[in-house]
PDB file of C-alpha atoms in Angstrom:
ATOM      1  CA  MET A 506      30.390 -52.840 -45.233  1.00  0.00           C
ATOM      2  CA  GLN A 507      34.040 -53.711 -45.799  1.00  0.00           C
ATOM      3  CA  GLU A 508      36.124 -53.556 -42.641  1.00  0.00           C
ATOM      4  CA  SER A 509      38.683 -50.764 -42.662  1.00  0.00           C
ATOM      5  CA  LYS A 510      42.320 -51.799 -42.999  1.00  0.00           C
ATOM      6  CA  CYS A 511      43.344 -48.744 -40.979  1.00  0.00           C
ATOM      7  CA  LYS A 512      44.487 -48.980 -37.381  1.00  0.00           C
ATOM      8  CA  VAL A 513      43.830 -45.966 -35.151  1.00  0.00           C
ATOM      9  CA  ILE A 514      46.181 -45.635 -32.166  1.00  0.00           C
ATOM     10  CA  ALA A 515      45.645 -43.160 -29.326  1.00  0.00           C
ATOM     11  CA  ILE A 516      48.996 -42.149 -27.832  1.00  0.00           C
ATOM     12  CA  THR A 517      48.179 -40.970 -24.351  1.00  0.00           C
ATOM     13  CA  ASN A 518      49.322 -40.508 -20.782  1.00  0.00           C
ATOM     14  CA  GLN A 519      47.788 -37.970 -18.431  1.00  0.00           C
ATOM     15  CA  LYS A 520      51.272 -37.113 -17.179  1.00  0.00           C
ATOM     16  CA  GLY A 521      52.934 -34.398 -19.249  1.00  0.00           C
ATOM     17  CA  GLY A 522      56.492 -34.442 -20.550  1.00  0.00           C
ATOM     18  CA  VAL A 523      56.638 -38.165 -21.265  1.00  0.00           C
ATOM     19  CA  GLY A 524      57.272 -37.894 -24.999  1.00  0.00           C
ATOM     20  CA  LYS A 525      53.765 -38.337 -26.444  1.00  0.00           C
ATOM     21  CA  THR A 526      54.212 -35.778 -29.219  1.00  0.00           C
ATOM     22  CA  THR A 527      57.771 -36.860 -30.011  1.00  0.00           C
ATOM     23  CA  THR A 528      56.615 -40.468 -30.198  1.00  0.00           C
ATOM     24  CA  THR A 529      53.582 -39.645 -32.350  1.00  0.00           C
ATOM     25  CA  PHE A 530      55.604 -37.741 -34.949  1.00  0.00           C
ATOM     26  CA  ASN A 531      58.651 -40.004 -35.109  1.00  0.00           C
ATOM     27  CA  LEU A 532      56.637 -43.222 -35.018  1.00  0.00           C
ATOM     28  CA  GLY A 533      54.506 -41.838 -37.841  1.00  0.00           C
ATOM     29  CA  VAL A 534      57.561 -41.058 -39.972  1.00  0.00           C
ATOM     30  CA  ALA A 535      59.094 -44.445 -39.141  1.00  0.00           C
ATOM     31  CA  LEU A 536      55.902 -46.207 -40.275  1.00  0.00           C
ATOM     32  CA  ALA A 537      55.895 -44.123 -43.466  1.00  0.00           C
ATOM     33  CA  LYS A 538      59.462 -45.285 -44.123  1.00  0.00           C
ATOM     34  CA  GLN A 539      58.099 -48.828 -43.949  1.00  0.00           C
ATOM     35  CA  GLY A 540      55.719 -48.000 -46.794  1.00  0.00           C
ATOM     36  CA  LYS A 541      52.639 -47.244 -44.703  1.00  0.00           C
ATOM     37  CA  LYS A 542      50.297 -44.322 -45.287  1.00  0.00           C
ATOM     38  CA  VAL A 543      50.038 -42.411 -42.026  1.00  0.00           C
ATOM     39  CA  LEU A 544      47.810 -39.628 -40.712  1.00  0.00           C
ATOM     40  CA  LEU A 545      48.789 -37.773 -37.525  1.00  0.00           C
ATOM     41  CA  VAL A 546      46.062 -35.988 -35.566  1.00  0.00           C
ATOM     42  CA  ASP A 547      46.857 -33.279 -33.033  1.00  0.00           C
ATOM     43  CA  VAL A 548      44.211 -33.726 -30.321  1.00  0.00           C
ATOM     44  CA  ASP A 549      45.813 -31.213 -27.971  1.00  0.00           C
ATOM     45  CA  PRO A 550      44.918 -27.497 -27.772  1.00  0.00           C
ATOM     46  CA  GLN A 551      48.591 -26.736 -27.104  1.00  0.00           C
ATOM     47  CA  SER A 552      49.184 -27.882 -30.712  1.00  0.00           C
ATOM     48  CA  ASN A 553      52.689 -29.163 -30.010  1.00  0.00           C
ATOM     49  CA  LEU A 554      52.436 -31.778 -32.751  1.00  0.00           C
ATOM     50  CA  THR A 555      51.405 -29.117 -35.256  1.00  0.00           C
ATOM     51  CA  THR A 556      54.408 -27.012 -34.253  1.00  0.00           C
ATOM     52  CA  TYR A 557      56.771 -30.004 -34.301  1.00  0.00           C
ATOM     53  CA  ALA A 558      55.683 -30.729 -37.869  1.00  0.00           C
ATOM     54  CA  GLY A 559      56.654 -27.188 -38.901  1.00  0.00           C
ATOM     55  CA  TRP A 560      53.372 -25.264 -38.857  1.00  0.00           C
ATOM     56  CA  TYR A 561      54.186 -22.597 -36.298  1.00  0.00           C
ATOM     57  CA  ASN A 562      51.162 -20.293 -36.660  1.00  0.00           C
ATOM     58  CA  SER A 563      47.951 -22.294 -36.483  1.00  0.00           C
ATOM     59  CA  ASP A 564      45.896 -19.083 -36.782  1.00  0.00           C
ATOM     60  CA  GLU A 565      46.893 -18.894 -40.446  1.00  0.00           C
ATOM     61  CA  LEU A 566      45.515 -22.356 -41.272  1.00  0.00           C
ATOM     62  CA  LYS A 567      42.185 -22.588 -43.095  1.00  0.00           C
ATOM     63  CA  TYR A 568      40.908 -25.449 -40.952  1.00  0.00           C
ATOM     64  CA  THR A 569      42.098 -27.148 -37.777  1.00  0.00           C
ATOM     65  CA  LEU A 570      40.678 -30.015 -35.750  1.00  0.00           C
ATOM     66  CA  SER A 571      38.406 -27.674 -33.796  1.00  0.00           C
ATOM     67  CA  ASP A 572      36.720 -26.617 -37.063  1.00  0.00           C
ATOM     68  CA  LEU A 573      36.124 -30.235 -38.062  1.00  0.00           C
ATOM     69  CA  MET A 574      34.685 -31.168 -34.675  1.00  0.00           C
ATOM     70  CA  GLU A 575      32.438 -28.104 -34.720  1.00  0.00           C
ATOM     71  CA  GLN A 576      31.189 -29.114 -38.164  1.00  0.00           C
ATOM     72  CA  SER A 577      30.377 -32.559 -36.779  1.00  0.00           C
ATOM     73  CA  MET A 578      28.595 -31.116 -33.738  1.00  0.00           C
ATOM     74  CA  ASN A 579      26.495 -28.845 -35.992  1.00  0.00           C
ATOM     75  CA  ASP A 580      25.722 -31.722 -38.355  1.00  0.00           C
ATOM     76  CA  ASP A 581      27.382 -29.816 -41.210  1.00  0.00           C
ATOM     77  CA  GLU A 582      29.563 -31.244 -43.952  1.00  0.00           C
ATOM     78  CA  ILE A 583      32.821 -32.355 -42.321  1.00  0.00           C
ATOM     79  CA  LYS A 584      35.657 -31.004 -44.473  1.00  0.00           C
ATOM     80  CA  THR A 585      38.359 -33.338 -43.176  1.00  0.00           C
ATOM     81  CA  LYS A 586      40.235 -33.659 -46.457  1.00  0.00           C
ATOM     82  CA  GLU A 587      40.508 -29.870 -46.762  1.00  0.00           C
ATOM     83  CA  CYS A 588      42.053 -29.724 -43.295  1.00  0.00           C
ATOM     84  CA  ILE A 589      44.842 -32.239 -43.928  1.00  0.00           C
ATOM     85  CA  LEU A 590      48.392 -30.905 -44.271  1.00  0.00           C
ATOM     86  CA  HIS A 591      51.092 -32.843 -46.132  1.00  0.00           C
ATOM     87  CA  HIS A 592      54.511 -33.055 -44.518  1.00  0.00           C
ATOM     88  CA  LYS A 593      57.684 -33.473 -46.575  1.00  0.00           C
ATOM     89  CA  GLU A 594      58.491 -36.730 -44.758  1.00  0.00           C
ATOM     90  CA  ASN A 595      55.455 -38.480 -46.245  1.00  0.00           C
ATOM     91  CA  VAL A 596      53.056 -38.184 -43.333  1.00  0.00           C
ATOM     92  CA  ASP A 597      49.800 -36.221 -43.236  1.00  0.00           C
ATOM     93  CA  LEU A 598      48.577 -34.071 -40.355  1.00  0.00           C
ATOM     94  CA  ILE A 599      45.292 -32.752 -39.023  1.00  0.00           C
ATOM     95  CA  PRO A 600      46.523 -29.715 -37.084  1.00  0.00           C
ATOM     96  CA  SER A 601      45.271 -28.262 -33.834  1.00  0.00           C
ATOM     97  CA  SER A 602      44.941 -24.780 -32.365  1.00  0.00           C
ATOM     98  CA  LEU A 603      44.078 -23.114 -29.087  1.00  0.00           C
ATOM     99  CA  ASN A 604      40.447 -22.998 -30.275  1.00  0.00           C
ATOM    100  CA  LEU A 605      40.247 -26.688 -29.453  1.00  0.00           C
ATOM    101  CA  SER A 606      40.273 -25.790 -25.754  1.00  0.00           C
ATOM    102  CA  ALA A 607      37.061 -23.754 -26.082  1.00  0.00           C
ATOM    103  CA  LEU A 608      35.463 -26.464 -28.183  1.00  0.00           C
ATOM    104  CA  GLU A 609      36.144 -29.041 -25.465  1.00  0.00           C
ATOM    105  CA  ASN A 610      33.814 -27.099 -23.163  1.00  0.00           C
ATOM    106  CA  SER A 611      31.106 -27.155 -25.845  1.00  0.00           C
ATOM    107  CA  LEU A 612      31.442 -30.913 -26.201  1.00  0.00           C
ATOM    108  CA  ALA A 613      29.838 -31.378 -22.804  1.00  0.00           C
ATOM    109  CA  TYR A 614      26.490 -30.302 -24.296  1.00  0.00           C
ATOM    110  CA  ALA A 615      26.777 -31.951 -27.718  1.00  0.00           C
ATOM    111  CA  MET A 616      24.687 -34.876 -28.885  1.00  0.00           C
ATOM    112  CA  SER A 617      26.742 -38.088 -29.131  1.00  0.00           C
ATOM    113  CA  ARG A 618      29.641 -36.029 -27.793  1.00  0.00           C
ATOM    114  CA  GLU A 619      32.005 -38.983 -27.390  1.00  0.00           C
ATOM    115  CA  TYR A 620      31.827 -39.760 -31.122  1.00  0.00           C
ATOM    116  CA  THR A 621      32.590 -36.303 -32.495  1.00  0.00           C
ATOM    117  CA  LEU A 622      36.227 -37.027 -33.368  1.00  0.00           C
ATOM    118  CA  ARG A 623      35.360 -40.445 -34.748  1.00  0.00           C
ATOM    119  CA  ASN A 624      32.888 -38.824 -37.151  1.00  0.00           C
ATOM    120  CA  CYS A 625      35.652 -36.506 -38.390  1.00  0.00           C
ATOM    121  CA  LEU A 626      38.067 -39.384 -38.980  1.00  0.00           C
ATOM    122  CA  SER A 627      35.504 -41.651 -40.647  1.00  0.00           C
ATOM    123  CA  VAL A 628      35.659 -39.421 -43.741  1.00  0.00           C
ATOM    124  CA  VAL A 629      39.316 -40.348 -44.393  1.00  0.00           C
ATOM    125  CA  ARG A 630      39.908 -43.522 -42.410  1.00  0.00           C
ATOM    126  CA  ASN A 631      39.986 -45.779 -45.455  1.00  0.00           C
ATOM    127  CA  ASP A 632      42.733 -43.630 -47.009  1.00  0.00           C
ATOM    128  CA  TYR A 633      45.345 -44.628 -44.409  1.00  0.00           C
ATOM    129  CA  ASP A 634      47.056 -47.633 -42.873  1.00  0.00           C
ATOM    130  CA  TYR A 635      47.639 -45.902 -39.531  1.00  0.00           C
ATOM    131  CA  ILE A 636      46.090 -42.908 -37.798  1.00  0.00           C
ATOM    132  CA  LEU A 637      48.015 -41.736 -34.726  1.00  0.00           C
ATOM    133  CA  LEU A 638      46.205 -39.517 -32.206  1.00  0.00           C
ATOM    134  CA  ASP A 639      48.426 -37.281 -30.072  1.00  0.00           C
ATOM    135  CA  CYS A 640      46.367 -36.744 -26.909  1.00  0.00           C
ATOM    136  CA  GLN A 641      46.584 -33.941 -24.374  1.00  0.00           C
ATOM    137  CA  PRO A 642      47.951 -34.701 -20.877  1.00  0.00           C
ATOM    138  CA  SER A 643      44.525 -34.934 -19.235  1.00  0.00           C
ATOM    139  CA  LEU A 644      41.542 -37.267 -19.130  1.00  0.00           C
ATOM    140  CA  GLY A 645      38.936 -34.785 -20.376  1.00  0.00           C
ATOM    141  CA  MET A 646      36.450 -34.978 -23.239  1.00  0.00           C
ATOM    142  CA  LEU A 647      39.091 -34.687 -25.961  1.00  0.00           C
ATOM    143  CA  THR A 648      40.960 -37.710 -24.629  1.00  0.00           C
ATOM    144  CA  ILE A 649      37.695 -39.631 -24.287  1.00  0.00           C
ATOM    145  CA  ASN A 650      36.926 -38.750 -27.915  1.00  0.00           C
ATOM    146  CA  ALA A 651      40.347 -40.088 -28.912  1.00  0.00           C
ATOM    147  CA  LEU A 652      39.749 -43.330 -27.012  1.00  0.00           C
ATOM    148  CA  ALA A 653      36.298 -43.665 -28.566  1.00  0.00           C
ATOM    149  CA  SER A 654      37.899 -43.304 -32.017  1.00  0.00           C
ATOM    150  CA  ALA A 655      40.844 -45.642 -31.450  1.00  0.00           C
ATOM    151  CA  ASP A 656      41.411 -49.325 -31.985  1.00  0.00           C
ATOM    152  CA  SER A 657      44.149 -49.334 -29.379  1.00  0.00           C
ATOM    153  CA  VAL A 658      46.109 -47.274 -26.860  1.00  0.00           C
ATOM    154  CA  LEU A 659      49.862 -46.752 -26.680  1.00  0.00           C
ATOM    155  CA  ILE A 660      51.242 -45.323 -23.422  1.00  0.00           C
ATOM    156  CA  PRO A 661      54.628 -43.561 -23.378  1.00  0.00           C
ATOM    157  CA  VAL A 662      56.170 -43.724 -19.902  1.00  0.00           C
ATOM    158  CA  GLN A 663      59.096 -41.549 -18.928  1.00  0.00           C
ATOM    159  CA  SER A 664      61.931 -43.354 -17.206  1.00  0.00           C
ATOM    160  CA  GLN A 665      61.889 -41.475 -13.922  1.00  0.00           C
ATOM    161  CA  TYR A 666      60.533 -41.729 -10.393  1.00  0.00           C
ATOM    162  CA  PHE A 667      56.766 -41.182 -10.081  1.00  0.00           C
ATOM    163  CA  ALA A 668      56.456 -42.156 -13.763  1.00  0.00           C
ATOM    164  CA  LEU A 669      53.497 -44.404 -12.980  1.00  0.00           C
ATOM    165  CA  ARG A 670      51.611 -41.780 -11.007  1.00  0.00           C
ATOM    166  CA  GLY A 671      48.160 -41.458 -12.543  1.00  0.00           C
ATOM    167  CA  MET A 672      48.358 -44.711 -14.488  1.00  0.00           C
ATOM    168  CA  THR A 673      45.567 -46.218 -12.403  1.00  0.00           C
ATOM    169  CA  ASP A 674      43.262 -43.345 -13.348  1.00  0.00           C
ATOM    170  CA  LEU A 675      44.177 -43.803 -17.007  1.00  0.00           C
ATOM    171  CA  PHE A 676      43.296 -47.498 -16.861  1.00  0.00           C
ATOM    172  CA  LYS A 677      39.976 -46.665 -15.196  1.00  0.00           C
ATOM    173  CA  ILE A 678      39.083 -44.294 -18.041  1.00  0.00           C
ATOM    174  CA  ILE A 679      40.174 -46.811 -20.685  1.00  0.00           C
ATOM    175  CA  ASN A 680      38.085 -49.548 -19.064  1.00  0.00           C
ATOM    176  CA  LYS A 681      35.092 -47.222 -18.766  1.00  0.00           C
ATOM    177  CA  VAL A 682      35.351 -46.260 -22.432  1.00  0.00           C
ATOM    178  CA  ARG A 683      35.642 -49.936 -23.331  1.00  0.00           C
ATOM    179  CA  ARG A 684      32.511 -50.835 -21.323  1.00  0.00           C
ATOM    180  CA  GLN A 685      30.307 -47.943 -22.407  1.00  0.00           C
ATOM    181  CA  ILE A 686      31.546 -46.543 -25.724  1.00  0.00           C
ATOM    182  CA  ASN A 687      34.172 -48.586 -27.567  1.00  0.00           C
ATOM    183  CA  PRO A 688      34.074 -52.288 -26.639  1.00  0.00           C
ATOM    184  CA  THR A 689      36.888 -53.261 -29.039  1.00  0.00           C
ATOM    185  CA  LEU A 690      39.431 -50.829 -27.556  1.00  0.00           C
ATOM    186  CA  LYS A 691      42.610 -52.517 -26.370  1.00  0.00           C
ATOM    187  CA  ILE A 692      45.919 -51.454 -24.849  1.00  0.00           C
ATOM    188  CA  ASP A 693      48.867 -52.172 -27.126  1.00  0.00           C
ATOM    189  CA  GLY A 694      51.516 -51.515 -24.503  1.00  0.00           C
ATOM    190  CA  ALA A 695      53.823 -49.091 -22.731  1.00  0.00           C
ATOM    191  CA  LEU A 696      56.913 -47.518 -24.286  1.00  0.00           C
ATOM    192  CA  LEU A 697      59.760 -46.378 -22.053  1.00  0.00           C
ATOM    193  CA  THR A 698      61.005 -42.952 -23.161  1.00  0.00           C
ATOM    194  CA  LEU A 699      63.809 -40.572 -22.168  1.00  0.00           C
ATOM    195  CA  VAL A 700      65.852 -43.501 -20.918  1.00  0.00           C
ATOM    196  CA  ASP A 701      69.305 -42.828 -19.498  1.00  0.00           C
ATOM    197  CA  ARG A 702      71.343 -46.036 -19.417  1.00  0.00           C
ATOM    198  CA  ARG A 703      73.954 -44.449 -17.185  1.00  0.00           C
ATOM    199  CA  THR A 704      71.549 -45.119 -14.322  1.00  0.00           C
ATOM    200  CA  ASN A 705      69.596 -48.168 -13.176  1.00  0.00           C
ATOM    201  CA  LEU A 706      66.362 -46.174 -13.109  1.00  0.00           C
ATOM    202  CA  SER A 707      64.949 -47.637 -16.317  1.00  0.00           C
ATOM    203  CA  LYS A 708      65.261 -51.143 -14.893  1.00  0.00           C
ATOM    204  CA  GLU A 709      63.403 -50.044 -11.776  1.00  0.00           C
ATOM    205  CA  ILE A 710      60.610 -48.508 -13.876  1.00  0.00           C
ATOM    206  CA  GLU A 711      60.418 -51.686 -15.958  1.00  0.00           C
ATOM    207  CA  LYS A 712      59.976 -53.688 -12.762  1.00  0.00           C
ATOM    208  CA  GLN A 713      57.307 -51.300 -11.464  1.00  0.00           C
ATOM    209  CA  ILE A 714      55.323 -51.570 -14.675  1.00  0.00           C
ATOM    210  CA  THR A 715      55.602 -55.368 -14.694  1.00  0.00           C
ATOM    211  CA  ASP A 716      54.719 -55.710 -11.015  1.00  0.00           C
ATOM    212  CA  ASN A 717      51.790 -53.289 -11.063  1.00  0.00           C
ATOM    213  CA  TYR A 718      50.358 -53.596 -14.559  1.00  0.00           C
ATOM    214  CA  GLY A 719      51.872 -56.718 -16.074  1.00  0.00           C
ATOM    215  CA  SER A 720      48.465 -58.373 -16.374  1.00  0.00           C
ATOM    216  CA  MET A 721      47.029 -55.387 -18.282  1.00  0.00           C
ATOM    217  CA  LEU A 722      49.693 -54.395 -20.776  1.00  0.00           C
ATOM    218  CA  LYS A 723      52.979 -55.399 -22.300  1.00  0.00           C
ATOM    219  CA  LEU A 724      56.163 -53.400 -22.187  1.00  0.00           C
ATOM    220  CA  TYR A 725      57.732 -52.854 -25.603  1.00  0.00           C
ATOM    221  CA  LYS A 726      61.253 -54.194 -25.960  1.00  0.00           C
ATOM    222  CA  THR A 727      62.456 -51.005 -27.619  1.00  0.00           C
ATOM    223  CA  GLN A 728      63.327 -48.124 -25.315  1.00  0.00           C
ATOM    224  CA  ILE A 729      63.774 -44.547 -26.480  1.00  0.00           C
ATOM    225  CA  PRO A 730      67.001 -42.987 -25.173  1.00  0.00           C
ATOM    226  CA  ARG A 731      67.360 -39.451 -23.927  1.00  0.00           C
ATOM    227  CA  ALA A 732      69.260 -37.288 -26.434  1.00  0.00           C
ATOM    228  CA  ILE A 733      69.805 -33.589 -27.038  1.00  0.00           C
ATOM    229  CA  LYS A 734      69.273 -34.104 -30.782  1.00  0.00           C
ATOM    230  CA  THR A 735      65.648 -35.068 -30.125  1.00  0.00           C
ATOM    231  CA  ALA A 736      64.911 -31.768 -28.421  1.00  0.00           C
ATOM    232  CA  GLU A 737      66.699 -29.893 -31.192  1.00  0.00           C
ATOM    233  CA  SER A 738      64.664 -31.599 -33.917  1.00  0.00           C
ATOM    234  CA  THR A 739      61.388 -30.368 -32.413  1.00  0.00           C
ATOM    235  CA  SER A 740      62.293 -26.785 -33.293  1.00  0.00           C
ATOM    236  CA  GLN A 741      63.185 -27.579 -36.909  1.00  0.00           C
ATOM    237  CA  GLY A 742      59.933 -29.069 -38.210  1.00  0.00           C
ATOM    238  CA  GLU A 743      61.782 -32.331 -38.860  1.00  0.00           C
ATOM    239  CA  SER A 744      61.639 -35.834 -37.477  1.00  0.00           C
ATOM    240  CA  ILE A 745      64.675 -37.312 -35.808  1.00  0.00           C
ATOM    241  CA  PHE A 746      65.225 -39.266 -39.039  1.00  0.00           C
ATOM    242  CA  SER A 747      65.894 -36.071 -40.965  1.00  0.00           C
ATOM    243  CA  TYR A 748      67.675 -34.213 -38.187  1.00  0.00           C
ATOM    244  CA  ASP A 749      69.917 -37.010 -36.902  1.00  0.00           C
ATOM    245  CA  LYS A 750      69.309 -40.026 -39.117  1.00  0.00           C
ATOM    246  CA  ASN A 751      72.283 -42.022 -37.819  1.00  0.00           C
ATOM    247  CA  GLY A 752      71.660 -41.275 -34.159  1.00  0.00           C
ATOM    248  CA  LEU A 753      70.492 -43.474 -31.313  1.00  0.00           C
ATOM    249  CA  VAL A 754      66.951 -42.103 -31.204  1.00  0.00           C
ATOM    250  CA  ALA A 755      66.354 -42.648 -34.930  1.00  0.00           C
ATOM    251  CA  GLU A 756      67.571 -46.205 -34.533  1.00  0.00           C
ATOM    252  CA  ALA A 757      65.243 -46.720 -31.586  1.00  0.00           C
ATOM    253  CA  TYR A 758      62.142 -45.340 -33.307  1.00  0.00           C
ATOM    254  CA  SER A 759      62.868 -47.435 -36.381  1.00  0.00           C
ATOM    255  CA  SER A 760      62.999 -50.484 -34.139  1.00  0.00           C
ATOM    256  CA  PHE A 761      59.827 -49.444 -32.338  1.00  0.00           C
ATOM    257  CA  ALA A 762      57.941 -49.043 -35.629  1.00  0.00           C
ATOM    258  CA  LYS A 763      58.768 -52.661 -36.467  1.00  0.00           C
ATOM    259  CA  GLU A 764      57.285 -53.733 -33.140  1.00  0.00           C
ATOM    260  CA  VAL A 765      54.138 -51.725 -33.829  1.00  0.00           C
ATOM    261  CA  LEU A 766      53.835 -53.215 -37.309  1.00  0.00           C
ATOM    262  CA  ASN A 767      54.263 -56.679 -35.869  1.00  0.00           C
ATOM    263  CA  ASP A 768      51.703 -55.939 -33.147  1.00  0.00           C
ATOM    264  CA  GLY A 769      53.526 -58.248 -30.744  1.00  0.00           C
ATOM    265  CA  LYS A 770      52.505 -61.410 -32.578  1.00  0.00           C
ATOM    266  CA  GLU A 771      55.946 -62.937 -33.072  1.00  0.00           C
ATOM    267  CA  PRO A 772      59.565 -61.833 -33.235  1.00  0.00           C
ATOM    268  CA  ILE A 773      60.536 -60.049 -36.438  1.00  0.00           C
ATOM    269  CA  LYS A 774      63.618 -61.257 -38.234  1.00  0.00           C
ATOM    270  CA  ASN A 775      66.372 -58.658 -38.314  1.00  0.00           C
ATOM    271  CA  ALA A 776      64.384 -56.261 -36.126  1.00  0.00           C
ATOM    272  CA  THR A 777      66.564 -54.165 -33.868  1.00  0.00           C
ATOM    273  CA  THR A 778      65.121 -54.100 -30.356  1.00  0.00           C
ATOM    274  CA  LYS A 779      68.306 -53.170 -28.559  1.00  0.00           C
ATOM    275  CA  VAL A 780      69.884 -49.905 -29.554  1.00  0.00           C
ATOM    276  CA  ARG A 781      73.381 -48.632 -28.955  1.00  0.00           C
ATOM    277  CA  TRP A 782      73.653 -46.570 -25.795  1.00  0.00           C
ATOM    278  CA  PRO A 783      76.040 -43.663 -25.349  1.00  0.00           C
ATOM    279  CA  PHE A 784      79.302 -43.998 -23.463  1.00  0.00           C
ATOM    280  CA  TYR A 785      81.450 -41.230 -22.038  1.00  0.00           C
ATOM    281  CA  ASP A 786      84.652 -40.630 -23.995  1.00  0.00           C
ATOM    282  CA  ARG A 787      87.001 -39.063 -21.433  1.00  0.00           C
ATOM    283  CA  ARG A 788      89.468 -37.955 -24.071  1.00  0.00           C
ATOM    284  CA  ARG A 789      86.834 -36.099 -26.129  1.00  0.00           C
ATOM    285  CA  LYS A 790      84.907 -35.120 -22.988  1.00  0.00           C
ATOM    286  CA  LYS A 791      81.489 -35.982 -24.358  1.00  0.00           C
ATOM    287  CA  TYR A 792      79.006 -38.840 -24.718  1.00  0.00           C
ATOM    288  CA  CYS A 793      79.301 -40.801 -27.954  1.00  0.00           C
TER     289      CYS A 793
END
C-alpha cells in the first residue's frame, strides 16, 4: 500500500480559551495559500470551528462528524465525502454539532472505539496534504480518537499565568496513546498565542515551557499576537486573511504556516518569524 502524503495534525490543549479553533482555521487557510489542500475537522461538540467557518446552524446540515462516527461504529458505509463542506477560502471542513457530545458517551461501548475517527478520515485522507483536527478542551474519548488519528500534535499555549496548568496530564495522555494505540504519534511543538508584547509575560511563559518541557517539545519561533481584529473575524465566517489581511495576526499565521510546512528541519529563506508588534500612538490615542 502506498504511504499517504497527507499529514494529520491534532491541535489540542485541555485548557480552554488558548486559541485552538482560531489556530486551526487560520493555519488551514495559510497552508491553502501556500498551495496545499487542507481539510479541517471540528472534533468539538461546541462546534466553534464550524461556526467560525460560517455555518451557524449545524442542525440544518445533512451530515456532521457525529453522523460519520456513528456510521463507523455501526459498520455502515461511511459517507465522509458527503459530509465535507467547501469554504470560499479554499479549505474544506467536516462540521460538528452538539450531537457529538452524546456520541462520545456511546464510544465507551464501541468496538475499536479509539479508531472510530481514523476510520472516518481514511476515506478521504489521500485527497489532502494536511488534515487539521480541532480538539475539545478535555482529554476524553474524542480527544483520544483525534490523537489516534494524528501523525502529530500541535499545542497552542496562551501567554498568561497558569498557562501550563494541565500540560503534564496532556503529555501523559499523549504518551499513553503512543504506547498503546498510535506508536508513530509525535509532538510537533507549542505555539504561543494571544501574546501581548507590552508586557514581559510572554518571555516568562517561554522560559517556563523551556524549563519544564524543553526535552519533550520545541517552541515555535512565531508567536500569535493578541488583536481585536481576530475576535471580530470569528463572527464573520472569515479567516484573519480575509478580514484583516495586512494586520499583525495575518502576518503571524502566514509565518507560522511556513514553520509548519518546514516541520522544523532547517530555516526557511525569507520566512518571517518575527512579526511587527503594536505600539501606542499617543497623538492618535490607539495602538498601531
